[in-house]
Every structure is written in C-alpha cells, then in structure tokens.
Amino acid sequence: MEEVKSVNFIEEIINNDLLEGKTSEIITRFPPEPNGYLHIGHAKSLCINFGIKEKYNGKCNLRYDDTNPSKEDIEYVNSIKEDIKWLGFEWDQELYASDYFDQMYDYAVSLIKKGLAYVCDYSAEQIAATRGDLHTPGQESPSRNRSIEENLKLFEEMKEGKYADGEKVLRAKIDMASPNMNMRDPVIYRILRATHERTGDKWCIYPMYDFAHPLEDAIEGITHSICTLEFEDHRPLYDWVKINCGFTTGYPRQIEFARLGMKRTIMSKRYLKKLVDTGVVSGWSDPRMPTLSGMKERGYPPQAIRAFCEAIGVSKANSEVDVAYLEHFVRDYLNINANRVMVVKDPIKLTILNAEDEEYEIENNPNAEEKTTRKVTFSKNLYIDRDDFAVVPPPKYKRLTVGGTVRLKGSYIIEYVSHVCDEEGKVVEVMCNYIPKTISGQENANMKVKGVIQWVNAKDCVDLVINDYDYLLLDGEGDFDKRITPNSHIVYNNAKGEACLKDAKPYDRFQFMRIGYYSAVKDYGNGKYEFNEITGLKDSYGK
Ligand code: ATP
Ligand code: MG
C-alpha cells in the first residue's frame, strides 16, 4: 500500500496563503528561551518549523528569546545549537531578541505617542487585584489618563534607572473590560535590574514576552509564527502589537498547535532543572532525561526522533504520547542499522570439555541493507549469562539445564556434563560437551534443541560496564516529586562482550543479542568499555 501523506492544518493554512498570493516566501522561526536544554517537546516544534522550511523551500531562523535575563545562560545557548544540529536541521540566521531592544524601546515610545500605552504606578499585586475576572471587568488604573508628555517622560526615566524594580510598568492601553484577560491593559515593559548575557547592564527595563514576540517576528519578516496552544488567547494581543506598531501586511500570523506531552517523563524545563539541581540526575544530558542531549547520550538516533515527530503529526488537541511509541521508532531504526553482538551481563564460566579453538564468520545484521560479517572465535573457555543456566529451571525454561542441551548462538549445540558451586551454593562454572557437526549447515544441525543462548570467548572478550535505565517517573498522574522511580540507573560492572567491541567508537550502536540495544559511551582507558542501554528488544507499543 502506498503511504498517503496528508497535509496538516498548518500546511493547509500556508497552502491557502500561497494560493491567494498573500506571500511568496515562507519564513518560520524556532524561538527557544535559553533557560534550559531542549527536550523532546522542542523536537516537535523544531520538526514543524524546519519541516516547513524544507517543504516550502523557505527559511527558518533560530531566535533566542532572551528577554528574561535572570534565568538565561550561555551554556543553554550553546547546547540548543548543538541539539538542533544533531537533529540535522540548519537555521538561516542566528538571532537574539535582545538584538532588537533598541527598536522595541522605540516601538514602545511610538505607542505612547499614539496614546496607546501609559506608565502605571501600580505594583504587580495591584495590577492583579484590579484585573477583574471572566465575569467582572477590570478597574482602570488612575495612571491610565496620564498625558502623552508625562508618559514619555516617565518611560524615559524608567529606562534611565530612576525607579526601583517593580515601582512602575509600561502598560498597553487597550480595554479593561475585554472578555480576553490578556487585553486588559497588559504590562509591556517592566523594570528589572539584572545583568543580561548579551546587553550587560545597558538596560534596566525589559520588554514582556507578549510585546517582544510579535515585534521580533515582524522585524525579521516571519510569515508564520508557530507556537503552542496556550498562546491562542494571546493572539489578539499579538495582532494588536503588530498592527499598532505599523506592521499591516497581515504577517506575521500566529498559528497554535498542541504541545507534546509524554507519559513517565517531565516536559518542562523548570522541572527538569529541578532534577538537575537536586541531583536526581547527573545533569541535563543524563541518559534518563527527555532532553535531546540526554537522548543523544542514551544512544537514540536523531533519525528516529524525527520519524516519531513526523508520525505524531500536528494537531490542535493536547494529548500525552506513550514513551513506547518513541521507542518503537528507535527500534525500527536500530533493527536495520545496529550490528548484532554477543554480550553477557552477569558472566559464569562455561567450559566445553571437548572443544578446540575455532573461528566463525557471523552475520552482523540479518536486516541490514548491506550484509556484512565479522569473525567470532570459539574455544574451550567461554562465558554465558547466569540467567541462561538453571539447576532448578522454572516452568517453560528454554535455556541450559542440568542434563539438558542448548544451542550456542552461531556455534554448536552443547550438552550438560556437570557444574560447580561455591560455598554459598552459587554456580561458578558449568561443564559441557559440544555435539559435533551441529553448526548451521552441517549434518546434525537439525537436531532439536529448545533454546539458543549467547556466549563470549574468555580468551579475547572485552570487559564492559553496562548502564541500564528505567523511566524517570513512575506511571500515574500528579506530583512529579512523589513519582520519581527509585533506582532508575542500574550498573553492571562485570559484563563481558565479544572482541569486536574493542573497536567501538563513542555513540556506536549495537544490538546486544537477546538483551537490548546499546550505545557506546567512551573508552575507560583501562581496557573496560562502557555502554548505555538505548532500549529493550521487545516492542511494547500497541499492546
Ligand atoms: P518549557 O515549558 O519546557 O520551558 P517553553 O515553551 O517555555 O517550554 P521555549 O524555549 O519557550 O520553551 O520553547 C521554544 C519553542 O518550543 C516554542 O515555540 C514552544 O512553543 C515550543 N515547545 C516547547 N515545549 C513544547 C512541547 N512540549 N511540545 C511542542 N512544542 C514545544
Ligand atoms: Mg518559556
């Protein structure tokens, strides 16, 4: 069946605009506030904005919304760029809201001159108390009828630092009885003494988001300003600012879509920062984090993240997506792109009494587009996983048992002979014989066995450290702090892997057969290699 690609509602709007000749070029922007690392929710926004750029041969700017100096940091600015590049997107211009502070100030002055803005003496509390509510109109501030001259003078004095933080604000003069609360004389400038990352101490007044954002979009010539649903009620204000500051072409136009939410994780920078600051995770790039840099460390392929964003689509209804759906795309990609290798997480010795040294060519990935093989060596001294041998097997156990047989992956069928325990009764070694001519393609290969287990050769295997992860949050709803999964990071210090893992470079991805998908972290330098669990083998999506 051929896949029919439907047009989402944003593309429908753009197509109509083009058809009606309202614009000939489509320009979008991605406007992160540099107050944290990007997360998977941002990936959705990135895929929408850069997707439109690619589809319409348009442009997409990266614009840092740095109007809130106290929370912003250069570390975040840099990480955001890295993450966007990692996803494979290229922005046209790198811009900063703070680049426009002078222009924004001039636009504010122009509003005052038109009688559309006034300096208000109310405190934040007084403003909140006089806003009214959905049933009651707000009360006009006594400052509302100041003369234009007085407003110009006071606003300039605000800029010059004559007043304390919060002592005065500049408000748009719109309608205190508007059914839309955002239109009840919103604050558009506030006094804040904070050193700004880029403008230093030049300013002690900063524009509010609702005033700054439409101006940033308009100055840059953005045609479609795509944001999340909570800004729908702000759109009348967005348009008010745009029009009253003299941008009357109809562009930029704001379009809202539903935010991505995911189960078993947190999608708010504020909460993620709390996890970092309280040491619940090792940092913003901890492999358990839903940040893009965390997913990179975890080993998620960027292609899978983009495929996921494509599949969830764009809608106007907020919903929570199951993490299993994202993992489904990760597996889909890795199934084709990750080589298989044998690893034992918790090794016990397996001695093959009748064995001699041998070497096999084993296929790297039966599902790869280009088939390749690697050398795997076999000897008398192997390791298998503790879970793959049972003295008293549980029901339906298909691995090696006392008196039983099992196939060693890619090698012989072996037959139990004896085993040795330590003082505590823990198995330390299993002795077997291999059954001749049972390798695939040989005479006795069809001999019936219940199971296949993986193994490594003690002579050339690599020492591994393996990090396994659980979801950050327990299933359910409500308070994040009470839902943190205990022990969501499990370390296997003693694991062993096939010799070929010696050549693994950071971020190389593998399927550890019968275990899961893993990504190389770094060379320990002492001959030990570290791997992060990307995801398990079983697809739980759709269950
Ligand atoms: P957070 O609440 O996580 O801090 P934010 O909306 O404040 O998110 P911004 O840096 O302002 O983060 O976001 C940059 C862009 O990414 C905005 O256009 C925003 O709408 C979008 N975005 C943020 N979170 C999500 C999400 N969960 N799903 C889709 N888009 C998102
Ligand atoms: Mg924000």
XYZ file of C-alpha atoms and ligand atoms in Angstrom:
575
model
C 0.000 0.000 0.000
C 1.315 3.395 -0.852
C 1.502 5.814 2.010
C -0.764 8.791 1.543
C 0.754 11.870 3.119
C -1.969 14.133 4.353
C -1.472 17.820 4.742
C -1.673 19.029 8.333
C -3.722 22.083 9.310
C -0.673 24.377 9.382
C 0.317 23.345 5.870
C -3.275 23.907 4.817
C -3.083 27.499 6.059
C 0.234 28.030 4.282
C -1.029 26.473 1.058
C -4.019 28.813 1.088
C -1.850 31.834 1.782
C 0.338 30.925 -1.184
C -2.652 30.238 -3.409
C -4.200 33.580 -2.576
C -0.899 35.307 -3.299
C -0.604 36.697 0.226
C 3.061 35.834 0.333
C 5.589 34.248 -1.970
C 8.149 33.174 0.613
C 7.532 31.219 3.804
C 9.655 32.169 6.796
C 9.358 30.476 10.181
C 11.433 30.660 13.343
C 12.290 28.481 16.289
C 12.315 30.736 19.382
C 13.747 28.972 22.440
C 14.223 30.767 25.701
C 17.817 29.944 26.719
C 16.822 28.875 30.221
C 17.384 25.139 29.846
C 18.218 22.348 27.420
C 15.864 21.360 24.616
C 13.609 18.390 25.241
C 11.594 16.037 23.049
C 8.707 18.554 23.065
C 11.005 21.083 21.431
C 11.881 18.451 18.840
C 8.258 18.510 17.763
C 8.379 22.285 17.348
C 11.732 22.021 15.532
C 10.371 19.406 13.142
C 7.335 21.567 12.391
C 9.266 24.790 11.810
C 12.232 23.310 9.955
C 9.932 20.862 8.198
C 8.033 23.807 6.712
C 11.298 25.424 5.671
C 12.289 22.253 3.836
C 8.889 21.600 2.311
C 8.323 25.144 1.017
C 11.915 25.911 0.236
C 11.648 28.711 2.736
C 13.685 29.926 5.671
C 13.764 29.227 9.363
C 15.590 31.394 11.876
C 16.949 30.329 15.203
C 15.990 33.138 17.521
C 16.831 33.119 21.181
C 14.076 34.656 23.207
C 16.403 36.263 25.716
C 14.081 38.842 27.218
C 14.254 37.316 30.693
C 17.873 37.972 31.759
C 17.804 36.444 35.232
C 17.225 32.858 34.045
C 19.378 32.717 30.962
C 22.793 31.226 30.459
C 25.390 30.802 27.709
C 25.577 27.052 28.446
C 21.961 26.806 27.304
C 22.571 28.923 24.210
C 25.337 26.548 23.124
C 23.528 23.331 23.940
C 20.494 24.452 21.935
C 22.636 24.918 18.839
C 24.304 21.537 19.287
C 20.953 19.801 19.659
C 19.422 21.407 16.575
C 22.452 20.404 14.501
C 22.322 16.905 15.928
C 18.736 16.556 14.691
C 20.037 17.513 11.275
C 18.491 20.966 10.878
C 20.135 24.128 9.620
C 18.888 27.555 10.565
C 19.164 30.517 8.246
C 20.012 33.248 10.762
C 21.041 33.050 14.382
C 19.290 35.920 16.122
C 18.555 37.192 19.602
C 15.514 39.074 20.847
C 17.990 41.312 22.654
C 19.312 42.452 19.263
C 16.052 44.399 18.990
C 15.943 46.044 22.422
C 16.592 49.497 20.930
C 13.915 49.036 18.299
C 11.476 47.661 20.839
C 12.017 50.684 23.024
C 11.293 52.946 20.054
C 8.123 50.994 19.265
C 7.007 51.411 22.868
C 7.603 55.164 22.595
C 5.579 55.213 19.386
C 2.681 53.534 21.179
C 2.843 56.156 23.934
C 2.793 58.877 21.304
C -0.347 57.351 19.802
C -1.975 57.331 23.229
C -1.829 53.519 23.247
C 0.486 52.969 26.201
C 0.926 54.501 29.632
C 3.229 54.289 32.609
C 1.368 52.780 35.542
C 2.307 53.216 39.211
C 0.582 50.034 40.314
C 2.593 47.218 41.824
C 2.291 43.697 40.409
C -0.178 42.903 43.223
C -2.316 45.941 42.489
C -2.403 45.095 38.812
C -3.506 41.547 39.574
C -6.126 42.775 42.049
C -7.673 45.211 39.565
C -7.716 42.934 36.548
C -11.209 41.606 37.262
C -12.084 38.113 36.139
C -14.085 36.365 33.461
C -17.344 37.734 34.939
C -16.191 41.147 36.102
C -14.459 43.855 34.108
C -11.174 45.162 35.433
C -10.763 48.581 37.061
C -8.887 51.291 35.275
C -5.708 52.439 36.935
C -5.572 56.100 37.993
C -2.426 56.306 35.829
C -4.395 55.424 32.720
C -5.228 59.020 31.848
C -1.789 60.473 32.089
C -0.864 62.828 29.297
C 1.315 61.606 26.461
C 4.046 64.055 27.553
C 4.043 62.746 31.106
C 4.126 59.145 29.903
C 7.055 59.866 27.595
C 8.957 61.488 30.436
C 8.210 58.708 32.924
C 9.074 55.935 30.461
C 12.384 57.582 29.723
C 13.036 57.867 33.445
C 12.221 54.183 33.816
C 14.860 53.462 31.233
C 17.348 55.724 32.957
C 17.017 53.869 36.207
C 15.191 56.493 38.201
C 12.774 53.964 39.711
C 13.172 50.792 41.693
C 12.386 47.352 40.283
C 8.616 46.951 40.130
C 7.910 50.581 41.019
C 6.417 51.368 37.628
C 5.489 49.479 34.464
C 4.517 50.404 30.952
C 1.083 49.087 30.014
C -0.695 48.913 26.700
C -3.924 50.930 26.785
C -6.461 48.545 25.341
C -9.659 47.616 27.164
C -10.074 46.869 30.859
C -13.452 45.305 30.125
C -12.286 42.992 27.331
C -13.586 39.436 27.629
C -9.997 38.425 26.847
C -7.993 38.967 30.016
C -4.801 39.423 28.026
C -6.274 42.582 26.506
C -6.898 44.261 29.867
C -4.051 46.744 29.652
C -1.250 44.176 29.688
C 2.174 45.122 31.002
C 4.592 45.536 28.107
C 7.728 46.764 29.928
C 8.956 46.148 33.428
C 11.880 47.419 35.478
C 14.400 44.696 36.294
C 17.971 45.224 37.377
C 19.703 42.119 36.100
C 22.835 41.827 34.019
C 21.915 40.488 30.624
C 24.108 37.862 28.963
C 24.406 39.974 25.807
C 23.465 43.570 26.637
C 25.127 43.626 30.035
C 23.843 46.482 32.226
C 22.731 48.683 29.360
C 19.079 48.113 30.225
C 17.179 48.097 33.446
C 13.838 47.801 31.674
C 12.914 44.706 29.695
C 10.011 44.063 27.297
C 7.438 41.429 28.207
C 7.039 38.344 26.013
C 3.668 39.421 24.590
C 5.105 42.700 23.389
C 8.508 41.439 22.327
C 7.498 38.330 20.427
C 5.287 39.868 17.718
C 7.898 42.579 17.191
C 10.730 40.063 16.842
C 8.642 38.134 14.324
C 7.622 41.256 12.439
C 11.099 42.784 12.280
C 12.500 39.531 10.888
C 9.754 39.160 8.315
C 8.479 35.891 9.728
C 5.341 34.884 7.850
C 4.068 32.068 10.048
C 4.798 32.241 13.756
C 4.044 28.800 15.095
C 3.609 28.338 18.827
C 1.825 26.122 21.315
C -1.857 26.253 22.221
C -1.534 28.187 25.461
C -0.806 31.239 23.328
C -4.113 31.069 21.489
C -5.648 33.595 23.907
C -2.643 35.828 23.374
C -3.180 36.033 19.629
C -5.439 39.144 19.779
C -2.659 40.896 21.711
C -0.043 39.610 19.265
C -2.067 41.164 16.450
C -2.726 44.357 18.397
C 1.003 44.948 18.965
C 1.848 44.098 15.381
C -0.770 46.404 13.841
C -0.289 49.310 16.228
C 3.449 49.221 15.693
C 2.823 49.639 11.990
C 3.027 46.113 10.588
C -0.100 45.947 8.498
C 0.579 43.343 5.804
C -1.241 40.642 7.756
C 2.086 38.995 8.531
C 3.459 37.598 10.708
C 0.496 35.435 11.586
C 0.430 33.305 14.675
C -0.701 29.678 14.452
C -1.040 27.456 17.500
C -0.595 23.687 17.779
C -0.819 21.179 20.621
C 2.179 20.766 22.910
C 3.704 17.315 23.093
C 3.366 15.619 26.439
C 4.764 12.204 27.288
C 3.986 9.668 29.927
C 6.596 8.706 32.523
C 8.692 11.804 31.995
C 8.578 15.545 32.506
C 8.360 18.099 29.746
C 9.031 21.355 31.460
C 12.416 22.982 31.694
C 11.606 24.251 35.163
C 11.095 20.722 36.476
C 13.991 19.313 34.523
C 16.213 21.977 36.038
C 14.998 20.938 39.465
C 16.015 17.322 38.754
C 19.454 18.574 37.760
C 19.815 20.969 40.698
C 18.728 18.405 43.280
C 20.995 15.687 41.881
C 18.237 13.256 40.931
C 20.063 13.005 37.611
C 23.704 13.633 36.778
C 22.954 16.641 34.583
C 20.871 17.886 31.668
C 22.433 15.211 29.446
C 21.816 12.313 31.808
C 20.632 9.414 29.594
C 17.327 9.245 31.502
C 16.452 12.835 30.701
C 13.891 13.617 27.968
C 16.310 16.263 26.714
C 17.753 15.900 23.237
C 21.253 15.812 24.687
C 20.139 13.107 27.136
C 18.702 11.115 24.261
C 21.940 11.541 22.369
C 23.899 10.123 25.329
C 21.350 7.360 25.637
C 22.030 6.446 22.024
C 18.770 7.481 20.409
C 19.290 8.020 16.685
C 18.191 11.514 15.633
C 16.512 9.944 12.599
C 14.214 8.024 14.935
C 13.253 11.185 16.799
C 12.372 12.872 13.529
C 10.361 9.861 12.361
C 8.484 9.934 15.665
C 7.692 13.653 15.342
C 6.505 13.074 11.798
C 4.247 10.246 12.958
C 2.619 12.053 15.892
C 1.707 14.821 13.492
C 0.391 18.267 14.261
C -2.951 18.846 15.889
C -4.968 21.257 17.975
C -5.735 18.779 20.744
C -3.370 18.313 23.665
C -2.543 14.706 24.424
C 0.026 12.556 26.165
C 2.007 10.183 23.999
C 3.257 6.876 25.329
C 7.070 6.684 25.545
C 6.712 3.240 23.951
C 5.713 4.974 20.732
C 9.016 6.879 20.593
C 10.904 3.690 21.449
C 9.096 1.965 18.618
C 10.777 4.340 16.150
C 14.124 3.938 17.871
C 13.896 0.146 17.452
C 12.676 0.457 13.912
C 15.816 2.363 13.025
C 18.202 0.210 15.041
C 16.775 -3.033 13.732
C 18.141 -2.076 10.342
C 21.162 -0.064 11.432
C 22.656 -1.722 14.519
C 25.064 -4.643 14.291
C 24.378 -7.638 16.494
C 26.982 -8.712 19.017
C 27.088 -11.166 21.892
C 27.385 -9.858 25.430
C 26.888 -11.441 28.838
C 25.880 -9.058 31.593
C 26.475 -11.395 34.523
C 29.027 -13.979 33.373
C 29.557 -17.538 34.589
C 32.270 -19.796 33.197
C 31.269 -22.345 30.602
C 33.904 -24.970 29.872
C 33.449 -27.004 26.721
C 35.434 -30.123 27.602
C 35.881 -31.436 24.076
C 36.396 -28.089 22.326
C 39.291 -26.812 20.252
C 39.926 -23.289 19.013
C 37.736 -22.350 16.055
C 36.716 -19.229 14.208
C 33.385 -18.370 12.567
C 32.147 -15.684 10.224
C 28.929 -14.438 11.723
C 26.473 -12.128 10.020
C 26.403 -8.682 11.589
C 22.796 -7.883 10.932
C 20.284 -10.041 9.085
C 18.096 -6.975 8.490
C 20.745 -4.605 7.172
C 20.539 -3.378 3.606
C 24.172 -4.303 3.055
C 25.122 -7.657 4.581
C 28.444 -7.842 6.395
C 30.086 -10.397 8.663
C 32.590 -10.451 11.494
C 34.948 -13.020 12.984
C 33.937 -14.686 16.208
C 36.357 -17.051 17.962
C 35.408 -20.176 19.889
C 37.419 -22.104 22.479
C 37.219 -24.354 25.495
C 36.705 -21.379 27.828
C 33.584 -19.363 27.347
C 31.230 -17.224 29.392
C 27.463 -17.393 29.363
C 24.942 -15.366 31.342
C 23.979 -16.544 34.814
C 20.320 -16.375 33.758
C 20.939 -18.868 30.969
C 21.743 -21.818 33.231
C 19.393 -23.219 35.874
C 19.876 -26.102 38.261
C 16.186 -25.996 39.076
C 14.608 -24.473 35.991
C 11.371 -22.507 36.269
C 8.468 -23.655 34.056
C 8.923 -23.171 30.292
C 12.656 -22.550 30.707
C 14.328 -22.962 27.318
C 17.988 -22.471 28.194
C 20.692 -24.714 29.612
C 19.670 -27.037 32.449
C 21.192 -29.950 34.338
C 21.072 -32.806 31.865
C 19.872 -30.561 29.046
C 21.075 -29.225 25.709
C 21.072 -25.765 24.192
C 22.487 -24.101 21.083
C 25.276 -21.581 21.395
C 24.358 -18.760 19.032
C 26.221 -19.148 15.728
C 28.023 -22.255 17.003
C 27.395 -25.806 18.275
C 24.674 -27.433 20.270
C 26.127 -28.248 23.670
C 25.217 -30.872 26.221
C 25.383 -30.533 30.004
C 28.046 -32.579 31.839
C 28.392 -31.110 35.318
C 28.600 -27.866 37.277
C 30.493 -26.403 40.234
C 29.127 -24.190 43.021
C 30.879 -22.030 45.604
C 30.332 -22.363 49.356
C 27.119 -20.355 49.164
C 25.717 -22.635 46.501
C 26.170 -20.082 43.748
C 27.065 -21.623 40.379
C 30.589 -20.663 39.326
C 31.216 -22.968 36.401
C 29.286 -25.219 34.035
C 30.940 -28.064 32.088
C 29.543 -29.225 28.756
C 30.487 -31.107 25.630
C 29.684 -29.825 22.213
C 27.847 -32.149 19.851
C 29.873 -32.492 16.627
C 28.562 -31.321 13.267
C 25.703 -29.301 14.741
C 26.721 -25.906 13.378
C 24.200 -24.493 10.923
C 24.756 -26.140 7.517
C 26.409 -29.270 8.974
C 24.992 -32.832 9.046
C 23.489 -32.757 12.535
C 22.429 -29.154 12.513
C 18.751 -30.061 12.561
C 18.967 -31.738 15.910
C 16.151 -30.477 18.117
C 17.009 -28.042 20.925
C 14.682 -25.796 22.855
C 16.767 -22.678 23.025
C 19.651 -20.560 21.774
C 21.881 -18.589 24.137
C 24.649 -16.076 23.557
C 28.220 -16.524 24.763
C 31.653 -14.923 24.578
C 35.123 -16.407 24.350
C 37.088 -15.911 27.595
C 40.309 -15.665 25.576
C 39.513 -12.493 23.694
C 36.385 -10.949 25.209
C 36.251 -7.338 26.345
C 35.398 -6.165 29.867
C 32.319 -3.994 29.818
C 30.444 -1.651 32.098
C 26.770 -1.594 31.199
C 24.275 1.064 32.260
C 20.630 0.033 32.248
C 17.882 2.584 32.756
C 14.304 2.783 33.868
C 11.888 5.662 33.220
C 12.410 8.718 35.388
C 8.842 8.731 36.639
C 6.525 6.025 37.857
C 3.310 5.658 35.908
C 0.402 7.737 37.072
C -0.527 11.354 37.492
C 0.163 14.191 39.833
C 3.110 15.461 41.814
C 6.361 14.742 39.982
C 8.441 14.755 43.149
C 6.477 11.829 44.537
C 6.677 9.825 41.337
C 10.425 9.579 40.863
C 11.374 5.983 40.056
C 13.771 4.638 42.668
C 16.971 3.077 41.239
C 16.338 4.075 37.649
C 20.025 3.517 36.841
C 21.485 0.020 37.232
C 25.168 -0.636 36.565
C 26.665 -3.984 35.535
C 30.364 -3.727 36.286
C 31.376 -7.194 35.342
C 29.904 -7.721 31.912
C 31.831 -9.236 29.010
C 31.442 -8.696 25.309
C 32.690 -10.023 22.020
C 36.165 -8.959 20.943
C 34.846 -6.712 18.170
C 33.543 -4.253 20.763
C 37.153 -3.146 21.206
C 36.713 -1.125 18.052
C 33.507 0.603 19.155
C 33.666 4.384 18.970
C 31.589 6.684 21.180
C 27.915 6.671 20.121
C 28.276 3.488 18.014
C 25.095 1.487 18.448
C 24.685 -2.272 18.747
C 22.113 -4.871 19.423
C 23.334 -6.998 22.309
C 21.632 -10.205 21.222
C 18.746 -11.301 23.426
C 19.358 -8.275 25.687
C 18.656 -4.949 24.054
C 20.088 -2.069 22.070
C 23.166 -0.322 23.459
C 25.267 2.702 22.632
C 28.991 3.056 23.299
C 29.848 5.727 25.835
C 33.597 6.033 25.999
C 36.739 4.032 26.386
C 37.514 3.677 30.064
C 41.169 3.774 29.228
C 41.840 0.703 31.360
C 40.529 -1.787 28.842
C 36.936 -1.502 30.048
C 34.293 -0.201 27.692
C 31.069 1.450 28.773
C 27.685 1.110 27.115
C 24.302 2.736 27.751
C 21.059 0.890 27.275
C 19.137 2.574 24.462
C 16.013 0.463 24.676
C 14.940 -3.129 25.125
C 14.247 -5.545 22.277
C 10.546 -6.013 22.829
C 8.265 -3.512 21.221
C 5.583 -2.716 23.760
C 3.859 -0.211 21.520
C 0.323 -1.124 20.504
C -0.133 -3.603 23.319
P 9.098 24.690 28.791
O 7.758 24.805 29.429
O 9.585 23.306 28.659
O 10.096 25.615 29.408
P 8.736 26.599 26.726
O 7.554 26.637 25.836
O 8.852 27.627 27.781
O 8.878 25.146 27.303
P 10.587 27.689 24.874
O 12.053 27.689 24.961
O 9.870 28.955 25.038
O 10.054 26.615 25.919
O 10.129 26.935 23.556
C 10.645 27.117 22.255
C 9.613 26.609 21.285
O 9.346 25.232 21.515
C 8.297 27.350 21.461
O 7.786 27.682 20.195
C 7.431 26.360 22.177
O 6.099 26.543 21.870
C 7.972 25.009 21.685
N 7.733 23.967 22.683
C 8.141 23.941 23.962
N 7.702 22.835 24.595
C 7.000 22.126 23.684
C 6.278 20.892 23.715
N 6.193 20.175 24.814
N 5.683 20.476 22.570
C 5.774 21.204 21.456
N 6.420 22.365 21.357
C 7.027 22.838 22.452
Mg 9.168 29.515 28.212
